[in-house]
Amino acid sequence: MRIAVLDHEPDQLRLIAEAMSGLGHECHSYTEGRPLLQALRRQTFDLLILEWNPPDMRGLELVKTARNELRSRAPILFVTTTRDETAVVEGLNAGADDFMVAPVRATELEARVNALLRRSYPAQHETELVFGPYHFYPPARVLKVNGTTVELKNREYALALFLFQNLGRLLSREHLHEAVWGVGTAALSRSLDTHISRLRTKLGLGPASGFLLLAIYGLGYRLEVVDASTHPDSLAR
């Protein structure tokens, strides 16, 4: 998972980042809110861990902007130094999903993050995933379309599975690169675009299949459900 962490305290930021990395997640650290908002305008994350009051803006303002203006659906975990019930309720009503009181304890943080990710991305914890005619079997890395196994290379399979697991969600190019190629690799935009093109062809992703893989200019890709019944080719399926 791709996680953004905001905290102006170096020690706490390091503790959270190390805990997330220890769980196998890709962690992106920020010490101020506005740079994180700038990142959210061009990138996507699976989870946001935010301090209540970053130095340059209110955490509440950050959450409202992420939810209302940027339409981010990533779950949000607030880390706060206050136990004031009014503040906690205000944060949850603004769009946060959970909160914990600082100083952060690694074991509690890991438990809360795991719970949030399970609730937010249930498809990523299944042994069989079914999306219309597309049947994924993650343990065996097998994909069947209309009962027929489709031969995919490792990264093609990883990309296809990741797109279907995040159905309807805009995924930035950086997010897709990290999920499929990993951090620090030399995966170029052309390589991603080539893999996307191959998947469209091999999986028949188009109106007749009920799934459309869209390129969002300057941002990334989104796999959407469409009404296949309105497409003439669907009558032959």
Short mmCIF file of N, CA and C in Angstrom, two decimals, residues 7-121:
data_model
loop_
_atom_site.label_atom_id
_atom_site.label_comp_id
_atom_site.label_asym_id
_atom_site.label_seq_id
_atom_site.Cartn_x
_atom_site.Cartn_y
_atom_site.Cartn_z
N ASP A 7 3.72 14.77 9.67
CA ASP A 7 4.01 15.09 11.07
C ASP A 7 5.25 15.98 11.10
N HIS A 8 5.18 17.09 11.84
CA HIS A 8 6.32 18.02 11.87
C HIS A 8 7.36 17.62 12.91
N GLU A 9 7.05 16.63 13.76
CA GLU A 9 8.01 16.15 14.75
C GLU A 9 8.86 15.04 14.13
N PRO A 10 10.17 15.27 13.95
CA PRO A 10 11.02 14.28 13.25
C PRO A 10 10.99 12.89 13.86
N ASP A 11 11.02 12.82 15.19
CA ASP A 11 11.05 11.50 15.83
C ASP A 11 9.77 10.72 15.59
N GLN A 12 8.64 11.39 15.71
CA GLN A 12 7.37 10.71 15.50
C GLN A 12 7.18 10.35 14.03
N LEU A 13 7.59 11.25 13.13
CA LEU A 13 7.50 10.98 11.70
C LEU A 13 8.33 9.74 11.36
N ARG A 14 9.53 9.67 11.94
CA ARG A 14 10.41 8.51 11.68
C ARG A 14 9.79 7.23 12.23
N LEU A 15 9.21 7.31 13.43
CA LEU A 15 8.60 6.12 14.04
C LEU A 15 7.47 5.59 13.16
N ILE A 16 6.60 6.50 12.71
CA ILE A 16 5.47 6.08 11.88
C ILE A 16 5.94 5.50 10.56
N ALA A 17 6.91 6.19 9.93
CA ALA A 17 7.43 5.72 8.64
C ALA A 17 8.06 4.34 8.77
N GLU A 18 8.82 4.13 9.83
CA GLU A 18 9.47 2.83 10.03
C GLU A 18 8.44 1.74 10.31
N ALA A 19 7.39 2.08 11.06
CA ALA A 19 6.34 1.09 11.34
C ALA A 19 5.61 0.69 10.06
N MET A 20 5.33 1.67 9.20
CA MET A 20 4.64 1.37 7.95
C MET A 20 5.53 0.58 7.00
N SER A 21 6.79 0.95 6.92
CA SER A 21 7.73 0.21 6.08
C SER A 21 7.89 -1.22 6.58
N GLY A 22 7.85 -1.39 7.90
CA GLY A 22 7.97 -2.72 8.48
C GLY A 22 6.79 -3.61 8.14
N LEU A 23 5.64 -3.01 7.82
CA LEU A 23 4.47 -3.77 7.40
C LEU A 23 4.46 -4.02 5.90
N GLY A 24 5.49 -3.50 5.22
CA GLY A 24 5.58 -3.72 3.78
C GLY A 24 4.96 -2.63 2.93
N HIS A 25 4.61 -1.49 3.54
CA HIS A 25 3.99 -0.41 2.79
C HIS A 25 5.06 0.58 2.28
N GLU A 26 4.70 1.32 1.22
CA GLU A 26 5.55 2.40 0.72
C GLU A 26 5.13 3.69 1.42
N CYS A 27 6.06 4.29 2.15
CA CYS A 27 5.73 5.44 2.98
C CYS A 27 6.33 6.72 2.39
N HIS A 28 5.49 7.77 2.25
CA HIS A 28 5.93 9.08 1.76
C HIS A 28 5.72 10.09 2.89
N SER A 29 6.79 10.73 3.33
CA SER A 29 6.75 11.58 4.51
C SER A 29 6.66 13.06 4.17
N TYR A 30 5.87 13.78 4.96
CA TYR A 30 5.71 15.22 4.81
C TYR A 30 5.76 15.88 6.19
N THR A 31 6.34 17.08 6.25
CA THR A 31 6.41 17.81 7.52
C THR A 31 5.45 19.00 7.55
N GLU A 32 4.82 19.33 6.42
CA GLU A 32 3.85 20.41 6.35
C GLU A 32 2.66 19.97 5.51
N GLY A 33 1.51 20.62 5.76
CA GLY A 33 0.29 20.22 5.09
C GLY A 33 0.19 20.62 3.64
N ARG A 34 0.66 21.82 3.30
CA ARG A 34 0.49 22.31 1.93
C ARG A 34 1.26 21.48 0.90
N PRO A 35 2.50 21.08 1.18
CA PRO A 35 3.17 20.17 0.23
C PRO A 35 2.41 18.85 0.04
N LEU A 36 1.78 18.36 1.10
CA LEU A 36 0.99 17.15 0.96
C LEU A 36 -0.22 17.39 0.07
N LEU A 37 -0.88 18.53 0.24
CA LEU A 37 -2.01 18.84 -0.63
C LEU A 37 -1.58 18.95 -2.08
N GLN A 38 -0.40 19.55 -2.31
CA GLN A 38 0.12 19.63 -3.67
C GLN A 38 0.34 18.24 -4.24
N ALA A 39 0.87 17.34 -3.42
CA ALA A 39 1.08 15.96 -3.87
C ALA A 39 -0.25 15.29 -4.19
N LEU A 40 -1.28 15.56 -3.38
CA LEU A 40 -2.59 14.94 -3.59
C LEU A 40 -3.25 15.41 -4.89
N ARG A 41 -2.81 16.54 -5.40
CA ARG A 41 -3.37 17.04 -6.67
C ARG A 41 -2.86 16.25 -7.87
N ARG A 42 -1.75 15.56 -7.72
CA ARG A 42 -1.17 14.84 -8.87
C ARG A 42 -0.84 13.38 -8.57
N GLN A 43 -1.02 12.96 -7.32
CA GLN A 43 -0.73 11.59 -6.94
C GLN A 43 -1.90 11.01 -6.15
N THR A 44 -1.86 9.70 -5.97
CA THR A 44 -2.88 9.04 -5.15
C THR A 44 -2.20 8.20 -4.08
N PHE A 45 -2.88 8.06 -2.95
CA PHE A 45 -2.38 7.27 -1.83
C PHE A 45 -3.49 6.34 -1.34
N ASP A 46 -3.11 5.26 -0.69
CA ASP A 46 -4.08 4.31 -0.14
C ASP A 46 -4.50 4.69 1.27
N LEU A 47 -3.69 5.49 1.96
CA LEU A 47 -3.98 5.87 3.34
C LEU A 47 -3.23 7.15 3.67
N LEU A 48 -3.87 8.04 4.46
CA LEU A 48 -3.23 9.25 4.95
C LEU A 48 -3.17 9.19 6.47
N ILE A 49 -1.98 9.41 7.03
CA ILE A 49 -1.81 9.50 8.48
C ILE A 49 -1.40 10.94 8.77
N LEU A 50 -2.27 11.68 9.45
CA LEU A 50 -2.09 13.13 9.59
C LEU A 50 -2.03 13.56 11.04
N GLU A 51 -1.11 14.47 11.35
CA GLU A 51 -1.15 15.08 12.67
C GLU A 51 -2.27 16.11 12.70
N TRP A 52 -2.78 16.35 13.90
CA TRP A 52 -3.95 17.21 14.05
C TRP A 52 -3.67 18.66 13.66
N ASN A 53 -2.50 19.16 14.03
CA ASN A 53 -2.19 20.57 13.75
C ASN A 53 -0.81 20.72 13.14
N PRO A 54 -0.65 20.52 11.84
CA PRO A 54 0.64 20.78 11.19
C PRO A 54 0.97 22.26 11.29
N PRO A 55 2.24 22.66 11.11
CA PRO A 55 2.65 24.04 11.36
C PRO A 55 2.08 25.07 10.39
N ASP A 56 1.70 24.65 9.18
CA ASP A 56 1.30 25.65 8.18
C ASP A 56 -0.20 25.73 7.94
N MET A 57 -1.00 24.84 8.54
CA MET A 57 -2.44 24.88 8.35
C MET A 57 -3.11 23.93 9.35
N ARG A 58 -4.40 24.09 9.54
CA ARG A 58 -5.12 23.20 10.44
C ARG A 58 -5.34 21.84 9.77
N GLY A 59 -5.18 20.81 10.57
CA GLY A 59 -5.42 19.48 10.02
C GLY A 59 -6.84 19.32 9.53
N LEU A 60 -7.77 19.98 10.21
CA LEU A 60 -9.18 19.92 9.81
C LEU A 60 -9.36 20.50 8.41
N GLU A 61 -8.68 21.61 8.15
CA GLU A 61 -8.75 22.24 6.84
C GLU A 61 -8.17 21.31 5.77
N LEU A 62 -7.10 20.61 6.12
CA LEU A 62 -6.48 19.69 5.18
C LEU A 62 -7.44 18.56 4.82
N VAL A 63 -8.10 18.00 5.82
CA VAL A 63 -9.04 16.91 5.57
C VAL A 63 -10.20 17.37 4.69
N LYS A 64 -10.75 18.52 4.99
CA LYS A 64 -11.87 19.05 4.20
C LYS A 64 -11.47 19.29 2.76
N THR A 65 -10.26 19.83 2.55
CA THR A 65 -9.79 20.06 1.19
C THR A 65 -9.58 18.74 0.46
N ALA A 66 -8.98 17.78 1.13
CA ALA A 66 -8.75 16.46 0.51
C ALA A 66 -10.07 15.80 0.13
N ARG A 67 -11.05 15.88 1.00
CA ARG A 67 -12.33 15.22 0.75
C ARG A 67 -13.21 15.97 -0.24
N ASN A 68 -13.37 17.27 -0.03
CA ASN A 68 -14.36 18.03 -0.79
C ASN A 68 -13.83 18.59 -2.10
N GLU A 69 -12.59 19.07 -2.09
CA GLU A 69 -12.04 19.67 -3.31
C GLU A 69 -11.31 18.65 -4.17
N LEU A 70 -10.47 17.84 -3.55
CA LEU A 70 -9.66 16.88 -4.29
C LEU A 70 -10.33 15.52 -4.44
N ARG A 71 -11.46 15.33 -3.76
CA ARG A 71 -12.25 14.09 -3.86
C ARG A 71 -11.44 12.85 -3.50
N SER A 72 -10.51 12.97 -2.58
CA SER A 72 -9.72 11.82 -2.15
C SER A 72 -10.59 10.88 -1.32
N ARG A 73 -10.55 9.59 -1.67
CA ARG A 73 -11.31 8.59 -0.93
C ARG A 73 -10.42 7.77 -0.01
N ALA A 74 -9.15 8.11 0.07
CA ALA A 74 -8.23 7.35 0.92
C ALA A 74 -8.64 7.49 2.38
N PRO A 75 -8.63 6.40 3.15
CA PRO A 75 -8.94 6.52 4.58
C PRO A 75 -7.92 7.42 5.28
N ILE A 76 -8.38 8.12 6.30
CA ILE A 76 -7.55 9.08 7.02
C ILE A 76 -7.50 8.71 8.50
N LEU A 77 -6.28 8.60 9.01
CA LEU A 77 -6.05 8.36 10.44
C LEU A 77 -5.42 9.62 11.02
N PHE A 78 -6.11 10.23 12.00
CA PHE A 78 -5.59 11.42 12.66
C PHE A 78 -4.75 11.02 13.87
N VAL A 79 -3.61 11.68 14.05
CA VAL A 79 -2.81 11.54 15.26
C VAL A 79 -2.88 12.87 16.00
N THR A 80 -3.41 12.85 17.21
CA THR A 80 -3.64 14.10 17.93
C THR A 80 -3.05 14.02 19.34
N THR A 81 -2.70 15.18 19.86
CA THR A 81 -2.20 15.25 21.24
C THR A 81 -3.33 15.57 22.22
N THR A 82 -4.53 15.80 21.70
CA THR A 82 -5.64 16.16 22.56
C THR A 82 -6.60 14.99 22.73
N ARG A 83 -7.22 14.92 23.88
CA ARG A 83 -8.27 13.94 24.13
C ARG A 83 -9.64 14.63 24.15
N ASP A 84 -9.67 15.86 23.68
CA ASP A 84 -10.91 16.63 23.68
C ASP A 84 -11.92 15.97 22.74
N GLU A 85 -13.04 15.53 23.30
CA GLU A 85 -14.03 14.82 22.51
C GLU A 85 -14.59 15.67 21.38
N THR A 86 -14.76 16.97 21.63
CA THR A 86 -15.30 17.86 20.60
C THR A 86 -14.40 17.91 19.38
N ALA A 87 -13.08 18.00 19.62
CA ALA A 87 -12.13 18.05 18.51
C ALA A 87 -12.14 16.75 17.72
N VAL A 88 -12.21 15.63 18.44
CA VAL A 88 -12.23 14.33 17.77
C VAL A 88 -13.47 14.20 16.90
N VAL A 89 -14.63 14.56 17.44
CA VAL A 89 -15.88 14.48 16.68
C VAL A 89 -15.82 15.39 15.46
N GLU A 90 -15.25 16.58 15.64
CA GLU A 90 -15.11 17.52 14.54
C GLU A 90 -14.27 16.92 13.42
N GLY A 91 -13.18 16.25 13.78
CA GLY A 91 -12.32 15.63 12.78
C GLY A 91 -13.01 14.49 12.05
N LEU A 92 -13.73 13.66 12.79
CA LEU A 92 -14.45 12.54 12.17
C LEU A 92 -15.55 13.05 11.24
N ASN A 93 -16.25 14.08 11.66
CA ASN A 93 -17.31 14.65 10.82
C ASN A 93 -16.76 15.29 9.56
N ALA A 94 -15.52 15.78 9.62
CA ALA A 94 -14.91 16.42 8.46
C ALA A 94 -14.46 15.40 7.41
N GLY A 95 -14.35 14.12 7.82
CA GLY A 95 -13.96 13.11 6.84
C GLY A 95 -12.89 12.15 7.29
N ALA A 96 -12.35 12.34 8.51
CA ALA A 96 -11.37 11.39 9.02
C ALA A 96 -12.07 10.07 9.37
N ASP A 97 -11.33 8.97 9.33
CA ASP A 97 -11.92 7.66 9.58
C ASP A 97 -11.59 7.11 10.97
N ASP A 98 -10.48 7.56 11.55
CA ASP A 98 -10.08 7.06 12.86
C ASP A 98 -9.09 8.05 13.45
N PHE A 99 -8.81 7.92 14.74
CA PHE A 99 -7.82 8.79 15.38
C PHE A 99 -7.11 8.01 16.47
N MET A 100 -5.92 8.46 16.81
CA MET A 100 -5.20 7.92 17.96
C MET A 100 -4.45 9.06 18.63
N VAL A 101 -4.21 8.90 19.91
CA VAL A 101 -3.59 9.96 20.70
C VAL A 101 -2.07 9.75 20.75
N ALA A 102 -1.33 10.82 20.51
CA ALA A 102 0.13 10.79 20.61
C ALA A 102 0.52 10.80 22.09
N PRO A 103 1.71 10.28 22.46
CA PRO A 103 2.72 9.73 21.55
C PRO A 103 2.30 8.39 20.95
N VAL A 104 2.70 8.19 19.69
CA VAL A 104 2.29 7.01 18.95
C VAL A 104 2.99 5.77 19.49
N ARG A 105 2.22 4.72 19.67
CA ARG A 105 2.77 3.40 20.03
C ARG A 105 2.70 2.53 18.78
N ALA A 106 3.82 1.98 18.39
CA ALA A 106 3.92 1.28 17.12
C ALA A 106 2.91 0.15 16.99
N THR A 107 2.71 -0.62 18.05
CA THR A 107 1.79 -1.76 17.97
C THR A 107 0.34 -1.30 17.76
N GLU A 108 -0.06 -0.24 18.46
CA GLU A 108 -1.41 0.29 18.27
C GLU A 108 -1.57 0.86 16.87
N LEU A 109 -0.55 1.59 16.41
CA LEU A 109 -0.58 2.17 15.07
C LEU A 109 -0.76 1.08 14.02
N GLU A 110 0.02 0.01 14.13
CA GLU A 110 -0.07 -1.08 13.17
C GLU A 110 -1.45 -1.71 13.18
N ALA A 111 -2.02 -1.89 14.36
CA ALA A 111 -3.35 -2.50 14.46
C ALA A 111 -4.41 -1.61 13.83
N ARG A 112 -4.34 -0.31 14.09
CA ARG A 112 -5.33 0.61 13.52
C ARG A 112 -5.19 0.70 12.01
N VAL A 113 -3.97 0.75 11.52
CA VAL A 113 -3.74 0.82 10.08
C VAL A 113 -4.25 -0.44 9.40
N ASN A 114 -3.93 -1.59 9.96
CA ASN A 114 -4.40 -2.85 9.38
C ASN A 114 -5.93 -2.91 9.33
N ALA A 115 -6.57 -2.45 10.39
CA ALA A 115 -8.03 -2.47 10.44
C ALA A 115 -8.62 -1.53 9.40
N LEU A 116 -8.04 -0.34 9.27
CA LEU A 116 -8.53 0.61 8.27
C LEU A 116 -8.37 0.07 6.85
N LEU A 117 -7.23 -0.53 6.57
CA LEU A 117 -6.99 -1.04 5.22
C LEU A 117 -7.89 -2.23 4.90
N ARG A 118 -8.15 -3.09 5.90
CA ARG A 118 -9.07 -4.21 5.67
C ARG A 118 -10.47 -3.72 5.34
N ARG A 119 -10.92 -2.70 6.08
CA ARG A 119 -12.27 -2.17 5.84
C ARG A 119 -12.35 -1.43 4.52
N SER A 120 -11.29 -0.71 4.17
CA SER A 120 -11.32 0.15 2.99
C SER A 120 -11.05 -0.60 1.70
N TYR A 121 -10.28 -1.70 1.77
CA TYR A 121 -9.90 -2.44 0.57
C TYR A 121 -10.12 -3.93 0.79
#
